JSON list of C-alpha atoms and ligand atoms in Angstrom, two decimals:
[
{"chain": "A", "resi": 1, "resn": "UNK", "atom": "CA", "xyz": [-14.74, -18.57, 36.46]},
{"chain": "A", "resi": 2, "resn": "UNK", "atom": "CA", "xyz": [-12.61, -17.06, 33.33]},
{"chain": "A", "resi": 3, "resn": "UNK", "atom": "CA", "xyz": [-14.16, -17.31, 29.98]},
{"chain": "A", "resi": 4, "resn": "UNK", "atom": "CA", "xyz": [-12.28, -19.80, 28.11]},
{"chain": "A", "resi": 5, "resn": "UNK", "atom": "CA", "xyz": [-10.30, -17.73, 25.41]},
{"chain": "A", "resi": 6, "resn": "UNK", "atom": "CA", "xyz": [-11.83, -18.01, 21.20]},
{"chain": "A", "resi": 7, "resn": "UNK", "atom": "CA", "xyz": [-8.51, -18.04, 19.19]},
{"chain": "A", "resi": 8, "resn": "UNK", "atom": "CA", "xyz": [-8.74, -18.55, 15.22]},
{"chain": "A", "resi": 9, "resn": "UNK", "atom": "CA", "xyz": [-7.66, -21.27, 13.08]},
{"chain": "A", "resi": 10, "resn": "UNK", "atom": "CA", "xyz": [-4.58, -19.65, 12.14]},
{"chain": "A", "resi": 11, "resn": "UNK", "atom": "CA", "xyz": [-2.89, -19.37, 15.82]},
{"chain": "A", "resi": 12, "resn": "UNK", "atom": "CA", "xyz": [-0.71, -22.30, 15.87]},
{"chain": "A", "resi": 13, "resn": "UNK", "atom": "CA", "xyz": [-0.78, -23.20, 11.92]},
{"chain": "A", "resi": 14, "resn": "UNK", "atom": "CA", "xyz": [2.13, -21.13, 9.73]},
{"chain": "A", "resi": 15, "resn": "UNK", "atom": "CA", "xyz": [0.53, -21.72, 6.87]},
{"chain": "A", "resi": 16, "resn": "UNK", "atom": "CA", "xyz": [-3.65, -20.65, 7.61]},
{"chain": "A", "resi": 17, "resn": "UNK", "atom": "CA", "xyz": [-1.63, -17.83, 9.16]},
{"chain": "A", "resi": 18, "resn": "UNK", "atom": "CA", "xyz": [0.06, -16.47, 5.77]},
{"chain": "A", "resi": 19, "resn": "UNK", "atom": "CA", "xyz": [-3.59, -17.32, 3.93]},
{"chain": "A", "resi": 20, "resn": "UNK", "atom": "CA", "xyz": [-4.61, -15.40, 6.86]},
{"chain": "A", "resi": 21, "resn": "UNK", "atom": "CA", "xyz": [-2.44, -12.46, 5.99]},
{"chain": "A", "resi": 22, "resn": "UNK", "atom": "CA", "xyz": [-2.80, -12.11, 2.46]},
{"chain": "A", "resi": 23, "resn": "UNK", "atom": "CA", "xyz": [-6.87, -12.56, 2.94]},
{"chain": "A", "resi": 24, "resn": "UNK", "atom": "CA", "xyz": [-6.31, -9.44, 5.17]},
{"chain": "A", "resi": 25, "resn": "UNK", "atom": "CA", "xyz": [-4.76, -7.24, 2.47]},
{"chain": "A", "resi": 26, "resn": "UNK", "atom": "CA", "xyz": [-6.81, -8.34, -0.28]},
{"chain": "A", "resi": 27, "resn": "UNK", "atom": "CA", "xyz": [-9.70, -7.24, 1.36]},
{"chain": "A", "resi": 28, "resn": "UNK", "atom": "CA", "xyz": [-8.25, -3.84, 1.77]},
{"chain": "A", "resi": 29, "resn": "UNK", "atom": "CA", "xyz": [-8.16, -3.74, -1.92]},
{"chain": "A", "resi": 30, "resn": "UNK", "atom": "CA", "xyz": [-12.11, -4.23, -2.48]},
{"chain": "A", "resi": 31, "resn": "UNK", "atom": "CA", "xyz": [-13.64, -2.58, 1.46]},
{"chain": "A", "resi": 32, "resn": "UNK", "atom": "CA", "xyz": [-12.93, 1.06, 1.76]},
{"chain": "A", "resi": 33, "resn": "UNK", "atom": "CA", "xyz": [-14.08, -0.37, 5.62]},
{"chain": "A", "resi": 34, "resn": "UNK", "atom": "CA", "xyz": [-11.45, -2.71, 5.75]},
{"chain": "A", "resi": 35, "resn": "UNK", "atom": "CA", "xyz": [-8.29, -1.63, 7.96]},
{"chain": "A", "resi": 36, "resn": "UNK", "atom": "CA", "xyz": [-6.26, -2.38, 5.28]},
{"chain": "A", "resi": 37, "resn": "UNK", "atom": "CA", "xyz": [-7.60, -0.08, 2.94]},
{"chain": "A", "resi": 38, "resn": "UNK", "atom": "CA", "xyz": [-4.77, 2.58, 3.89]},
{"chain": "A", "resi": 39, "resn": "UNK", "atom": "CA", "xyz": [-1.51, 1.40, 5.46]},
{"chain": "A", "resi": 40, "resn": "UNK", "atom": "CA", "xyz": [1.10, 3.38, 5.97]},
{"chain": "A", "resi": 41, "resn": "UNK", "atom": "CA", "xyz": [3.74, 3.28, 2.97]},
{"chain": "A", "resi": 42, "resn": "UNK", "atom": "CA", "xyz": [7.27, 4.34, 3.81]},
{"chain": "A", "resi": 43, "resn": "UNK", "atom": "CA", "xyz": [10.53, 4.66, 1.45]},
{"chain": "A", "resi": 44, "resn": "UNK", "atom": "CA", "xyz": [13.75, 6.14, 2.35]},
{"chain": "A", "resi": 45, "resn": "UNK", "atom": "CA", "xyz": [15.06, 9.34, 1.88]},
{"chain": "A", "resi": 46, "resn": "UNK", "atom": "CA", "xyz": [18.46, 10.78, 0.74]},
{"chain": "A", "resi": 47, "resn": "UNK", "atom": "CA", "xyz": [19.81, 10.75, 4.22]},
{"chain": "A", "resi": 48, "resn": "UNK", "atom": "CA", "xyz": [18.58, 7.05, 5.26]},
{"chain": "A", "resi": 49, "resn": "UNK", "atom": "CA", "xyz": [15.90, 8.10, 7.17]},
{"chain": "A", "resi": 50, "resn": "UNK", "atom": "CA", "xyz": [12.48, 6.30, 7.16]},
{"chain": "A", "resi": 51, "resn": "UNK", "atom": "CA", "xyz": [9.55, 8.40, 5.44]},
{"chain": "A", "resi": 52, "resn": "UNK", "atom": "CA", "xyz": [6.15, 6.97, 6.16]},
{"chain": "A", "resi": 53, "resn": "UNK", "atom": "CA", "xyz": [2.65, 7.87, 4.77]},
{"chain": "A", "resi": 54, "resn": "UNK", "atom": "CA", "xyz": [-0.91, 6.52, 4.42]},
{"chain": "A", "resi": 55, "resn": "UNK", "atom": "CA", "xyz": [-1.95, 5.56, 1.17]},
{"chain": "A", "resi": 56, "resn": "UNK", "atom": "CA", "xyz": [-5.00, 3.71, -0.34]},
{"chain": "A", "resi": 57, "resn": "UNK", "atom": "CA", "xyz": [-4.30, 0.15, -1.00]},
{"chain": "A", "resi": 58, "resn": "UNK", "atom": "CA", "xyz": [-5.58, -0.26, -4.81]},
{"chain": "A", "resi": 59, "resn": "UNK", "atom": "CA", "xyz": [-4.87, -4.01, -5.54]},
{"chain": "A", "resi": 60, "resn": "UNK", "atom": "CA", "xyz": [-2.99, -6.69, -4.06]},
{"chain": "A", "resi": 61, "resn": "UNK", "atom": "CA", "xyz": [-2.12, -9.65, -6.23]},
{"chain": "A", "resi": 62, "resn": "UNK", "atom": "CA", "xyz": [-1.11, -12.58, -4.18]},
{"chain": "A", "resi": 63, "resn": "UNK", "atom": "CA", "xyz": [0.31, -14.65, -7.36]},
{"chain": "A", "resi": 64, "resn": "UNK", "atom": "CA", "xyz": [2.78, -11.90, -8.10]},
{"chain": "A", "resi": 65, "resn": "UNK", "atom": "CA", "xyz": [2.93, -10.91, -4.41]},
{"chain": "A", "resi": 66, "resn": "UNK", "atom": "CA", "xyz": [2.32, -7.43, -5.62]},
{"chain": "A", "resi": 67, "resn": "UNK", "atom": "CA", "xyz": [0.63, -4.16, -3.79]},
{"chain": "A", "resi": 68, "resn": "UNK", "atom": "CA", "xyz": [-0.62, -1.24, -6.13]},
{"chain": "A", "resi": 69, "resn": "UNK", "atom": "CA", "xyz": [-0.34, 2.28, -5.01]},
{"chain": "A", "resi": 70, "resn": "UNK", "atom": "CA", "xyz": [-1.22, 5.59, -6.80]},
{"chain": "A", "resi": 71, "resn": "UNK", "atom": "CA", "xyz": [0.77, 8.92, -6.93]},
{"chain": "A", "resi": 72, "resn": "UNK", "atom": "CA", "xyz": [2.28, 12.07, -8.13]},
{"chain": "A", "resi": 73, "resn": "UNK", "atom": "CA", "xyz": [5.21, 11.00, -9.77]},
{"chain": "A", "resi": 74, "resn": "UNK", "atom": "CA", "xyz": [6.50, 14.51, -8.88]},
{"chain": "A", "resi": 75, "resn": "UNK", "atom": "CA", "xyz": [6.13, 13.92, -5.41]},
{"chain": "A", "resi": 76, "resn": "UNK", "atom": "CA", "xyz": [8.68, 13.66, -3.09]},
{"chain": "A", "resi": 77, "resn": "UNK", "atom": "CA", "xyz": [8.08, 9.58, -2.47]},
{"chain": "A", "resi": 78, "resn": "UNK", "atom": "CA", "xyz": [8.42, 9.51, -6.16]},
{"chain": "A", "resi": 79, "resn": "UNK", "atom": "CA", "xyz": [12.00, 10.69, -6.08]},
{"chain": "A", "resi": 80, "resn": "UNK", "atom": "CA", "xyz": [12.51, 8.66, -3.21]},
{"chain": "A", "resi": 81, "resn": "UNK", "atom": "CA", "xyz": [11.93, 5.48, -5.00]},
{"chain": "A", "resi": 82, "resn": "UNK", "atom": "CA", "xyz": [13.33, 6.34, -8.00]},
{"chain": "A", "resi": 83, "resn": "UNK", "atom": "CA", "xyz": [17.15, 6.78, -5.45]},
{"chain": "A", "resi": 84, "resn": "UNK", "atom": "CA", "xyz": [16.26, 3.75, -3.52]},
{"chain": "A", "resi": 85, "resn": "UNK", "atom": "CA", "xyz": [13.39, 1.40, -4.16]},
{"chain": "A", "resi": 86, "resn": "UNK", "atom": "CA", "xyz": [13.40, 0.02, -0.94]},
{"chain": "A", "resi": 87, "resn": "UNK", "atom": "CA", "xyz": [9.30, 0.16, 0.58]},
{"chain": "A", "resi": 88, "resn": "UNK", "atom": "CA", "xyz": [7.68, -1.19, 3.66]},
{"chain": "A", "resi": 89, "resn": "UNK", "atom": "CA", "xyz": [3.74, -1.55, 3.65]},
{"chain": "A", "resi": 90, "resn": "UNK", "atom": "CA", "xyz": [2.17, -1.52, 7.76]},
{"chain": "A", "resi": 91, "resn": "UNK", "atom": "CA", "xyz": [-1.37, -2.95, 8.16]},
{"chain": "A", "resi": 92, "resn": "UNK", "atom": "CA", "xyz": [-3.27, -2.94, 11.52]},
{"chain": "A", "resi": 93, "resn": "UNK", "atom": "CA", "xyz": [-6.37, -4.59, 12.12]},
{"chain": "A", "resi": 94, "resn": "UNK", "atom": "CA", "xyz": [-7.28, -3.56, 15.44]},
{"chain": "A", "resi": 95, "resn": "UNK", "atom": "CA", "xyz": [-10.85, -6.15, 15.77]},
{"chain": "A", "resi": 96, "resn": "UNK", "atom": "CA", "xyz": [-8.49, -8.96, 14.39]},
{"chain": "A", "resi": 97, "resn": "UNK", "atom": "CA", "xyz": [-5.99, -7.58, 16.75]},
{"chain": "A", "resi": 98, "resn": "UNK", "atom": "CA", "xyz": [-3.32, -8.29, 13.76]},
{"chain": "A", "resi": 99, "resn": "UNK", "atom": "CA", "xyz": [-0.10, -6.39, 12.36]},
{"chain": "A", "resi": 100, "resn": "UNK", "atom": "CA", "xyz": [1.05, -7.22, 9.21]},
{"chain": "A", "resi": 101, "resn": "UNK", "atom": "CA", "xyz": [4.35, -5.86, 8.03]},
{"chain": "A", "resi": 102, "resn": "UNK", "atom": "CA", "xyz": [5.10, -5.89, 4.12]},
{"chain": "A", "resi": 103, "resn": "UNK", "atom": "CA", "xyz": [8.47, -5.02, 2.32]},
{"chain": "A", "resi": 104, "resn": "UNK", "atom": "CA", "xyz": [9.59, -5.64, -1.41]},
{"chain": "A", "resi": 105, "resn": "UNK", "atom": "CA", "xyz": [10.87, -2.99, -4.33]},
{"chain": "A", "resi": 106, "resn": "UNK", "atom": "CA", "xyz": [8.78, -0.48, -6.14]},
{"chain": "A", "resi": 107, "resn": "UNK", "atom": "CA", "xyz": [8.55, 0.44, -9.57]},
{"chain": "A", "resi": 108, "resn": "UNK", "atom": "CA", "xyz": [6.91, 3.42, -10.79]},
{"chain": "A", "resi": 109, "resn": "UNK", "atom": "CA", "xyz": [5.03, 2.51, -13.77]},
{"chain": "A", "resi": 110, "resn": "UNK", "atom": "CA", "xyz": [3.67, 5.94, -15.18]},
{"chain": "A", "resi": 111, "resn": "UNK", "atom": "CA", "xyz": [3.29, 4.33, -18.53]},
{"chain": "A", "resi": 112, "resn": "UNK", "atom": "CA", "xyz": [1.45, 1.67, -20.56]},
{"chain": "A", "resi": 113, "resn": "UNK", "atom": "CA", "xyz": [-1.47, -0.29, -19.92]},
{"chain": "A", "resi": 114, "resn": "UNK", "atom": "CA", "xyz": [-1.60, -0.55, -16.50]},
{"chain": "A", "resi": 115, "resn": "UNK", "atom": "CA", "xyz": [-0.88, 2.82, -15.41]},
{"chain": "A", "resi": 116, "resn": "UNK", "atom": "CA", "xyz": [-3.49, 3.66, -18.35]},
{"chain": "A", "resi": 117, "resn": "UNK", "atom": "CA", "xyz": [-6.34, 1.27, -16.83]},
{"chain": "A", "resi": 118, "resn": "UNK", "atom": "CA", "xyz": [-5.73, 2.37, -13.01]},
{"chain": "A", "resi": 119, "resn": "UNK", "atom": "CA", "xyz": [-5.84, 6.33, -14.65]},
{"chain": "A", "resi": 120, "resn": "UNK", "atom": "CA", "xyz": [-9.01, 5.71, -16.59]},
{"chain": "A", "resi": 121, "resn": "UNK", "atom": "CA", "xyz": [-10.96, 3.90, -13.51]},
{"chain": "A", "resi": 122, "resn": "UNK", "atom": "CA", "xyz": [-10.45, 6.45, -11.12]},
{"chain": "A", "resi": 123, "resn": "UNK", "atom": "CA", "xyz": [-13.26, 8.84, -10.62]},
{"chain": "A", "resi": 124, "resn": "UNK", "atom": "CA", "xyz": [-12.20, 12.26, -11.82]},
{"chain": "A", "resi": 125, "resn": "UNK", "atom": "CA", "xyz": [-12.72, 13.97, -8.41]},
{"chain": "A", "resi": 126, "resn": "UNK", "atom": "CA", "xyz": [-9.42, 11.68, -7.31]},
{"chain": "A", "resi": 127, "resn": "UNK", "atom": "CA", "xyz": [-7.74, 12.59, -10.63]},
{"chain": "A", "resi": 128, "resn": "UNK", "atom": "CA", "xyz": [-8.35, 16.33, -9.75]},
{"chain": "A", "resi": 129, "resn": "UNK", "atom": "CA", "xyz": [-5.81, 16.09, -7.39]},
{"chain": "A", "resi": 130, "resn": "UNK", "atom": "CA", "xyz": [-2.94, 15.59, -10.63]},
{"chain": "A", "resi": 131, "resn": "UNK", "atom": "CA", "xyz": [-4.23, 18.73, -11.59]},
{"chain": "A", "resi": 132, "resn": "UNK", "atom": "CA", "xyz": [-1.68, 20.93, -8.91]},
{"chain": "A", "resi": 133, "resn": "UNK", "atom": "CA", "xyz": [0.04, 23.13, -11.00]},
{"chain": "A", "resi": 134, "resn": "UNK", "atom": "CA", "xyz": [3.26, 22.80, -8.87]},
{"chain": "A", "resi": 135, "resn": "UNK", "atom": "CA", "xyz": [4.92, 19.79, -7.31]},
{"chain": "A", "resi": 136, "resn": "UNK", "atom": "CA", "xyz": [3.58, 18.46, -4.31]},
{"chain": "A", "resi": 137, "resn": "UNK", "atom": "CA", "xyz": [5.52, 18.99, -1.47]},
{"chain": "A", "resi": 138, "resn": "UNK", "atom": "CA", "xyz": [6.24, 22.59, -3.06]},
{"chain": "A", "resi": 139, "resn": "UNK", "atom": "CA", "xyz": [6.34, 25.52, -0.37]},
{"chain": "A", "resi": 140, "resn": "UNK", "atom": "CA", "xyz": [3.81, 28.22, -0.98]},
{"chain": "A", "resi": 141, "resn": "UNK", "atom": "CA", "xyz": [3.67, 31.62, 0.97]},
{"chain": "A", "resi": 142, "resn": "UNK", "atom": "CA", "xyz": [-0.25, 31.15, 1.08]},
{"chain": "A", "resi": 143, "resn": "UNK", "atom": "CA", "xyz": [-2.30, 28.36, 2.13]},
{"chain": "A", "resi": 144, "resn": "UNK", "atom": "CA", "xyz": [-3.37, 26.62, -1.14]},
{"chain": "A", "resi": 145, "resn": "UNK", "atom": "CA", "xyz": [-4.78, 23.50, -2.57]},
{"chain": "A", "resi": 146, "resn": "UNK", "atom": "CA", "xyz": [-1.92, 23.52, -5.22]},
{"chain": "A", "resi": 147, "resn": "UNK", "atom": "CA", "xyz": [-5.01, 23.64, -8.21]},
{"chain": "A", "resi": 148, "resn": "UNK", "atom": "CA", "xyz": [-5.78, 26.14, -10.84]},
{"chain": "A", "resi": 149, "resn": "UNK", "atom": "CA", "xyz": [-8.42, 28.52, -9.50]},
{"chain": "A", "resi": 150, "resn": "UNK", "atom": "CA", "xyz": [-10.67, 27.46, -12.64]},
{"chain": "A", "resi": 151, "resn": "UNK", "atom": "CA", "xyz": [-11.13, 24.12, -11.34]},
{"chain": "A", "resi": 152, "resn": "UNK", "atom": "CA", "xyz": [-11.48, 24.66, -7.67]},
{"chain": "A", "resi": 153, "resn": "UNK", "atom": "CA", "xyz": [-15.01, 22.78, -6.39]},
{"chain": "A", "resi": 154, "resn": "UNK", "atom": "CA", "xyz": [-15.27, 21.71, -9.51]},
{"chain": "A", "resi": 155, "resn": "UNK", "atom": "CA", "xyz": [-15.12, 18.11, -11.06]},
{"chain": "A", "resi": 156, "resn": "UNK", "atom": "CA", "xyz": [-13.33, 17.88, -13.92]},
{"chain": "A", "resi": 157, "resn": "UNK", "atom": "CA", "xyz": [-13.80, 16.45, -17.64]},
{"chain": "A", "resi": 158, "resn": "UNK", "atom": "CA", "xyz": [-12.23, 14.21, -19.19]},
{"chain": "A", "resi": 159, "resn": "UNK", "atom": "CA", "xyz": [-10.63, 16.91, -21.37]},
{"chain": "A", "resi": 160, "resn": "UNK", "atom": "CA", "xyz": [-9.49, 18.79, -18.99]},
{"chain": "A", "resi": 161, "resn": "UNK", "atom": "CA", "xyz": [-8.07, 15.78, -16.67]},
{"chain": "A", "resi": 162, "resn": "UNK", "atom": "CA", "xyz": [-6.25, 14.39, -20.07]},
{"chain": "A", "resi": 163, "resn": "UNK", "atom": "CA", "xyz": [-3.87, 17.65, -20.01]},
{"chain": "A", "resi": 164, "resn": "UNK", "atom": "CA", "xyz": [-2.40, 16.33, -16.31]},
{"chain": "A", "resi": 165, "resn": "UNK", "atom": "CA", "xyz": [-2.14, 12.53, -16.80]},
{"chain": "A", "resi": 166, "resn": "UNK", "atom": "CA", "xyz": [1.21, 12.45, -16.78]},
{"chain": "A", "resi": 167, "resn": "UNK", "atom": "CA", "xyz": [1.56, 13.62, -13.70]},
{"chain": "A", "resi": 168, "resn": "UNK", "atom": "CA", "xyz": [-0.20, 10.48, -12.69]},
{"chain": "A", "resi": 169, "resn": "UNK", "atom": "CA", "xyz": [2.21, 7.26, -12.01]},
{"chain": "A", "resi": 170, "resn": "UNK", "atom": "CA", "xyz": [1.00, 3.78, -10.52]},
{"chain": "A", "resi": 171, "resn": "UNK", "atom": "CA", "xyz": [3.57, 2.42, -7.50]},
{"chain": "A", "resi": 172, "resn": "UNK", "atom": "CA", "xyz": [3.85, -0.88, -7.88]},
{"chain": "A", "resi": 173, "resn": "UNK", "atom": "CA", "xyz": [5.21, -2.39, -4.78]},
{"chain": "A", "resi": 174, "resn": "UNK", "atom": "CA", "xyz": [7.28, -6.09, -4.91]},
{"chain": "A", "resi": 175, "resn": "UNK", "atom": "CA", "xyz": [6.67, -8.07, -1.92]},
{"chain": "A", "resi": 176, "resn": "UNK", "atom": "CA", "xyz": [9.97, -10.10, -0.47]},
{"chain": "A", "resi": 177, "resn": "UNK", "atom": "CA", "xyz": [9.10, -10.36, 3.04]},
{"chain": "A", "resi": 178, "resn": "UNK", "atom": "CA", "xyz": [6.22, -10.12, 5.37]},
{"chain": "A", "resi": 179, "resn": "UNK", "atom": "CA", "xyz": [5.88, -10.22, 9.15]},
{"chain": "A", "resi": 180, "resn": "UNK", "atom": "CA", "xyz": [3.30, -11.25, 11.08]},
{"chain": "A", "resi": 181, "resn": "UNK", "atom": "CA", "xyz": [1.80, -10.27, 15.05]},
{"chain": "A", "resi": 182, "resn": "UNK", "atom": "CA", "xyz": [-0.83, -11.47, 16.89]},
{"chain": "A", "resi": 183, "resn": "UNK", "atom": "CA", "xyz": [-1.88, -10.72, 20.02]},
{"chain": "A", "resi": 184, "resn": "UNK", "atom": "CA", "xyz": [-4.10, -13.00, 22.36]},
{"chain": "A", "resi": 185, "resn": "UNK", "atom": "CA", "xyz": [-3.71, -12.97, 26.27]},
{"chain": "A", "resi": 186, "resn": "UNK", "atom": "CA", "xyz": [-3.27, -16.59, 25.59]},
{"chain": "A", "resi": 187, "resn": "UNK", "atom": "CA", "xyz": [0.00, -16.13, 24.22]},
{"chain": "A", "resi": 188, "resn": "UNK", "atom": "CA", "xyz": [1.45, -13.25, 21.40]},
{"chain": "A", "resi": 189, "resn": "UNK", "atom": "CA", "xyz": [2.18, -15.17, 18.17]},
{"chain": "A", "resi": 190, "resn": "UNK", "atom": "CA", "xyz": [4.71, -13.66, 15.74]},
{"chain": "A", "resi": 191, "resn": "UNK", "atom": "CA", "xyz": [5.78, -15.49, 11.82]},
{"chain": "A", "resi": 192, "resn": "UNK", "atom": "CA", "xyz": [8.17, -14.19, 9.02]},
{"chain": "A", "resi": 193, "resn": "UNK", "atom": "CA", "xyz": [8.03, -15.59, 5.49]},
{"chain": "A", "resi": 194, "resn": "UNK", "atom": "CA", "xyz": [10.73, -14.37, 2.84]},
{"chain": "A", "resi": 195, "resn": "UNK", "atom": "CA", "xyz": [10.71, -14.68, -0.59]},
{"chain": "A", "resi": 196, "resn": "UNK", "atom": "CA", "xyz": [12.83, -17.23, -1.89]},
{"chain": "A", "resi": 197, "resn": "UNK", "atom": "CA", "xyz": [13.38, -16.25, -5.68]},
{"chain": "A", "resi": 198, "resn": "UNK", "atom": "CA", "xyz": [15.46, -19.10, -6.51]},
{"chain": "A", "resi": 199, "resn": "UNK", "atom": "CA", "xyz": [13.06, -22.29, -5.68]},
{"chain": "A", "resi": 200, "resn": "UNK", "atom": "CA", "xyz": [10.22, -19.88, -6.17]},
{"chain": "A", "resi": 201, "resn": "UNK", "atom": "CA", "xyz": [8.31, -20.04, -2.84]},
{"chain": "A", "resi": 202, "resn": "UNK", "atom": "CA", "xyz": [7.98, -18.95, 0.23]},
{"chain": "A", "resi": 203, "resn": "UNK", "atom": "CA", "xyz": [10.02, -19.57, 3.25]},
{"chain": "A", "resi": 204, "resn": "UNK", "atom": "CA", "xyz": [8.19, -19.16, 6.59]},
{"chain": "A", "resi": 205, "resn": "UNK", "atom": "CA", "xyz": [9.20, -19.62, 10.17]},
{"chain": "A", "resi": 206, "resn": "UNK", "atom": "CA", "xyz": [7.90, -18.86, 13.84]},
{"chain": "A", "resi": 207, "resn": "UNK", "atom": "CA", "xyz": [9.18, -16.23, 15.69]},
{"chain": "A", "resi": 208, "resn": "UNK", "atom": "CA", "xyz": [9.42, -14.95, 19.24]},
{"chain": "A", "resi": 209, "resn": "UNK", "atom": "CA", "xyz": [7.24, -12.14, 19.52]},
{"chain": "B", "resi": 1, "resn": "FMN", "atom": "C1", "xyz": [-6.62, 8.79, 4.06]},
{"chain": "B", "resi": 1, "resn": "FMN", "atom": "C2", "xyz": [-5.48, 9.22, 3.17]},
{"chain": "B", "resi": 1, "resn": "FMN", "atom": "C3", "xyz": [-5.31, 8.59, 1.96]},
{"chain": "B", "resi": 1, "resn": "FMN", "atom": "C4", "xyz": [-4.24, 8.98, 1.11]},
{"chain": "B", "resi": 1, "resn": "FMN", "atom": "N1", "xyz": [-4.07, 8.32, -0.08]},
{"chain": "B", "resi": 1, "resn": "FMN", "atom": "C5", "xyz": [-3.02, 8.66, -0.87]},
{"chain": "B", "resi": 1, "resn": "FMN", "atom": "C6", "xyz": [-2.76, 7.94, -2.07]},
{"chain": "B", "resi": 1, "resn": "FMN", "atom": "O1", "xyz": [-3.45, 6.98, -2.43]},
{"chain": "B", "resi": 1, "resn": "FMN", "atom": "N2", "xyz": [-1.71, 8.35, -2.83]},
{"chain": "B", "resi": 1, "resn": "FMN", "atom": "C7", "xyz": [-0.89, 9.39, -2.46]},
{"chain": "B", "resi": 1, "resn": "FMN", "atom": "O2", "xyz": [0.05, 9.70, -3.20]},
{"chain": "B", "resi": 1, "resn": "FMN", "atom": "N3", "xyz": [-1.10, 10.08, -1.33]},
{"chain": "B", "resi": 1, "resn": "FMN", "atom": "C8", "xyz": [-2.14, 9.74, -0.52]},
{"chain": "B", "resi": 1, "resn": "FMN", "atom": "N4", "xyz": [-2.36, 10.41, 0.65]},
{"chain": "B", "resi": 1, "resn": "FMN", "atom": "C9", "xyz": [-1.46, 11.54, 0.99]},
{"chain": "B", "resi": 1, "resn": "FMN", "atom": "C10", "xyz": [-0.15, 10.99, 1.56]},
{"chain": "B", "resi": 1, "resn": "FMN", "atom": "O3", "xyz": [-0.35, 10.52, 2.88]},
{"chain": "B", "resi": 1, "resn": "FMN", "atom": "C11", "xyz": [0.97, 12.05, 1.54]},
{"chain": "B", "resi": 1, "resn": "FMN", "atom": "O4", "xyz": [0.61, 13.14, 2.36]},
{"chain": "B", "resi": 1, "resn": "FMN", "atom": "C12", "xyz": [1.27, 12.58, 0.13]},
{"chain": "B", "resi": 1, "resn": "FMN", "atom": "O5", "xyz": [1.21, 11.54, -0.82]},
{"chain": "B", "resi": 1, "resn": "FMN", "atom": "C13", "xyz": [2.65, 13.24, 0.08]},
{"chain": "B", "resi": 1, "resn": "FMN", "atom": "O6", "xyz": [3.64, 12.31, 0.43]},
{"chain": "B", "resi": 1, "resn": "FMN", "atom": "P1", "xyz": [5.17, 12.47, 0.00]},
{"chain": "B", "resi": 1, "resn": "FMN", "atom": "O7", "xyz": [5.52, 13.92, 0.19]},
{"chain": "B", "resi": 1, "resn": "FMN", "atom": "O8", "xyz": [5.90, 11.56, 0.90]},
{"chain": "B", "resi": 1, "resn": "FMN", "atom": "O9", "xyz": [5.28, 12.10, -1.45]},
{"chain": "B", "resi": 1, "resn": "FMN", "atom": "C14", "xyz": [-3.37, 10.03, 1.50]},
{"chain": "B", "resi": 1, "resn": "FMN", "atom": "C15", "xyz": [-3.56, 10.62, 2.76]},
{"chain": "B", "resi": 1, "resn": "FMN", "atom": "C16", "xyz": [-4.58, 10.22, 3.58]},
{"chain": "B", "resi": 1, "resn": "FMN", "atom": "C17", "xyz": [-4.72, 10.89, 4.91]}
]
């Protein structure tokens, strides 16, 4: 006799299955455990293509339907963004067996409060890594971390870190659409919502998966 299949809540409900998605990358935010901790991040390049990385999630704000990112802001994403601001955000969670697909604007915020907050409340061990004296992404004919020799295996102060923060920029990411995939042997189930700036909400729908 076949098991009769468990589906959640959310499977044939639109709505539990945006709460559903958002719960998701909010918990990425707070659980280094949680799959959604580091999605991959891609922006476009000068010649159209697609550029994907994995980045840590640092907050996701539902109310503002906003992701937080960290980076170089001489990297190359950085210049990326700054010619087209166009960003995708890709979540698996492989035990929910859920993709969640995210894309909105970024803004580089290098400046002000929030940048200064996000700067101050990382440990210095992940601000050692604005410490590279050249550009990341920068050929070298040797391999190389990119850091002055003084401070390799070293933790820095907060002295020496203040020298490099403005190498430091926060990415914040605008969210206009999301996409959503389930799979269950009972049946895939797939859902889009878009932003709708005008009557302020969002606009959801079923889709074939
Ligand atoms: C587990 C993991 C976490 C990472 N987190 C970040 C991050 O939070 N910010 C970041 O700029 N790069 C992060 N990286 C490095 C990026 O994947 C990428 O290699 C780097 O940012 C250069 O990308 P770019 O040349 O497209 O700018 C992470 C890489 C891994 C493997």
């Amino acid at each position: 006799m076949t098991e009769p299949i468990s589906l959640p809540a959310c499977y044939n409900d639109l709505d539990l299955s945006f709460e559903e998605a958002w719960r998701l990358v909010e918990a990425g935010t707070s659980d280094r455990n949680s799959p959604a901790h580091m999605p991959a991040v891609g922006t476009v390049d000068e010649t159209g293509a697609p550029q994907l990385r994995i980045m840590i999630l640092r907050e996701a704000f539902r109310d503002t339907r906003t992701l937080r990112f960290h980076t170089d802001l001489r990297s190359i994403k950085a210049s990326q963004i700054h010619n087209n601001s166009a960003t995708g955000v890709l979540f698996y969670d492989m035990s929910a067996k859920l993709q969640i697909r995210m894309s909105g604007q970024t803004r580089l915020l290098s400046m002000g409060d929030i940048a200064d907050t996000a700067w101050n409340s990382s440990t210095p061990f992940a601000r050692r890594c604005y410490m590279a004296e050249a550009a990341p992404g920068t050929a070298v004919a040797e391999p190389s971390s990119g850091l002055p020799e003084w401070i390799q295996g070293k933790q820095p102060d907060e002295a020496q870190l203040a020298n490099y923060r403005p190498n430091f920029t926060t990415m914040l990411v605008e969210i206009q659409s999301i996409e959503w995939l389930y799979l269950a042997n009972a049946g895939h189930r797939r859902a889009h919502w878009q932003w709708c700036d005008v009557q302020k909400t969002w606009q959801g729908s079923w889709l074939i998966p």
